[in-house]
């Protein structure tokens, strides 16, 4: 897959394979509220501009997300993503159960607010996340 880097910083990378209709993003370290907003906004812009429908977001290294950033994610961020062509978002969650629950609560709240217009599923590894994002049936 010929992924092209669309955004890169010390905390976050976004790559897209337009022909394969797939985006992958990766958090590199624990982040601040401003970094969450910057990365999330860049993700929205790349999805909007490329019209890619499937994405894998690797949050294994993200650490604890500040409460104000979680509020922004569950309201503004998921609403922005719903304005793109995104159909499936596969999230690779951190190993820490505490961090998993925090990230799961963001989606639960976004869904309760009615702002999520695409499928979201959580995974423990990239292989399963990519298979689901691309529409393959998992064994």
PDB file of C-alpha atoms in Angstrom, residues 27-87:
ATOM      1  CA  UNK A  27      -0.307   9.036  18.324  1.00  0.00           C
ATOM      2  CA  UNK A  28       3.386   8.838  19.300  1.00  0.00           C
ATOM      3  CA  UNK A  29       3.241   9.860  22.963  1.00  0.00           C
ATOM      4  CA  UNK A  30       0.971  11.228  25.715  1.00  0.00           C
ATOM      5  CA  UNK A  31      -0.555  14.519  24.551  1.00  0.00           C
ATOM      6  CA  UNK A  32      -1.865  17.821  25.851  1.00  0.00           C
ATOM      7  CA  UNK A  33      -5.343  19.199  25.213  1.00  0.00           C
ATOM      8  CA  UNK A  34      -4.000  21.502  22.491  1.00  0.00           C
ATOM      9  CA  UNK A  35      -2.202  18.596  20.781  1.00  0.00           C
ATOM     10  CA  UNK A  36      -5.420  16.541  20.816  1.00  0.00           C
ATOM     11  CA  UNK A  37      -7.257  19.429  19.159  1.00  0.00           C
ATOM     12  CA  UNK A  38      -4.468  20.026  16.627  1.00  0.00           C
ATOM     13  CA  UNK A  39      -4.241  16.348  15.702  1.00  0.00           C
ATOM     14  CA  UNK A  40      -8.009  15.924  15.573  1.00  0.00           C
ATOM     15  CA  UNK A  41      -8.433  18.986  13.370  1.00  0.00           C
ATOM     16  CA  UNK A  42      -5.690  17.771  11.009  1.00  0.00           C
ATOM     17  CA  UNK A  43      -7.397  14.373  10.815  1.00  0.00           C
ATOM     18  CA  UNK A  44     -10.687  16.043   9.894  1.00  0.00           C
ATOM     19  CA  UNK A  45      -8.976  18.179   7.223  1.00  0.00           C
ATOM     20  CA  UNK A  46      -7.218  15.179   5.649  1.00  0.00           C
ATOM     21  CA  UNK A  47     -10.431  13.114   5.601  1.00  0.00           C
ATOM     22  CA  UNK A  48     -12.359  16.060   4.162  1.00  0.00           C
ATOM     23  CA  UNK A  49      -9.776  16.716   1.448  1.00  0.00           C
ATOM     24  CA  UNK A  50      -9.080  13.093   0.429  1.00  0.00           C
ATOM     25  CA  UNK A  51     -12.650  11.734   0.781  1.00  0.00           C
ATOM     26  CA  UNK A  52     -11.212   8.484   2.201  1.00  0.00           C
ATOM     27  CA  UNK A  53     -13.915   6.284   3.770  1.00  0.00           C
ATOM     28  CA  UNK A  54     -11.929   3.945   6.050  1.00  0.00           C
ATOM     29  CA  UNK A  55      -9.511   4.854   8.838  1.00  0.00           C
ATOM     30  CA  UNK A  56      -7.376   3.200  11.500  1.00  0.00           C
ATOM     31  CA  UNK A  57      -6.458   5.381  14.478  1.00  0.00           C
ATOM     32  CA  UNK A  58      -3.649   3.976  16.623  1.00  0.00           C
ATOM     33  CA  UNK A  59      -3.962   5.413  20.139  1.00  0.00           C
ATOM     34  CA  UNK A  60      -1.723   2.887  21.903  1.00  0.00           C
ATOM     35  CA  UNK A  61       0.734   5.581  23.034  1.00  0.00           C
ATOM     36  CA  UNK A  62      -1.697   8.437  23.734  1.00  0.00           C
ATOM     37  CA  UNK A  63      -1.780   8.040  27.529  1.00  0.00           C
ATOM     38  CA  UNK A  64      -4.330   9.859  29.668  1.00  0.00           C
ATOM     39  CA  UNK A  65      -6.377  12.422  27.749  1.00  0.00           C
ATOM     40  CA  UNK A  66      -7.255  15.611  29.681  1.00  0.00           C
ATOM     41  CA  UNK A  67     -11.000  15.855  30.556  1.00  0.00           C
ATOM     42  CA  UNK A  68     -11.470  19.032  28.508  1.00  0.00           C
ATOM     43  CA  UNK A  69      -9.920  17.280  25.496  1.00  0.00           C
ATOM     44  CA  UNK A  70     -12.303  14.328  25.958  1.00  0.00           C
ATOM     45  CA  UNK A  71     -15.229  16.785  25.931  1.00  0.00           C
ATOM     46  CA  UNK A  72     -13.968  18.303  22.681  1.00  0.00           C
ATOM     47  CA  UNK A  73     -13.474  14.862  21.119  1.00  0.00           C
ATOM     48  CA  UNK A  74     -16.943  13.585  22.000  1.00  0.00           C
ATOM     49  CA  UNK A  75     -18.737  16.690  20.773  1.00  0.00           C
ATOM     50  CA  UNK A  76     -16.833  18.757  18.206  1.00  0.00           C
ATOM     51  CA  UNK A  77     -14.369  16.163  16.825  1.00  0.00           C
ATOM     52  CA  UNK A  78     -16.862  13.387  16.087  1.00  0.00           C
ATOM     53  CA  UNK A  79     -19.251  15.915  14.579  1.00  0.00           C
ATOM     54  CA  UNK A  80     -16.462  17.140  12.276  1.00  0.00           C
ATOM     55  CA  UNK A  81     -15.632  13.581  11.210  1.00  0.00           C
ATOM     56  CA  UNK A  82     -19.314  13.008  10.440  1.00  0.00           C
ATOM     57  CA  UNK A  83     -19.088  15.814   7.851  1.00  0.00           C
ATOM     58  CA  UNK A  84     -16.519  13.791   5.870  1.00  0.00           C
ATOM     59  CA  UNK A  85     -16.905  10.637   3.746  1.00  0.00           C
ATOM     60  CA  UNK A  86     -15.745   8.453   6.661  1.00  0.00           C
ATOM     61  CA  UNK A  87     -17.695   5.191   6.940  1.00  0.00           C
TER      62      UNK A  87
END
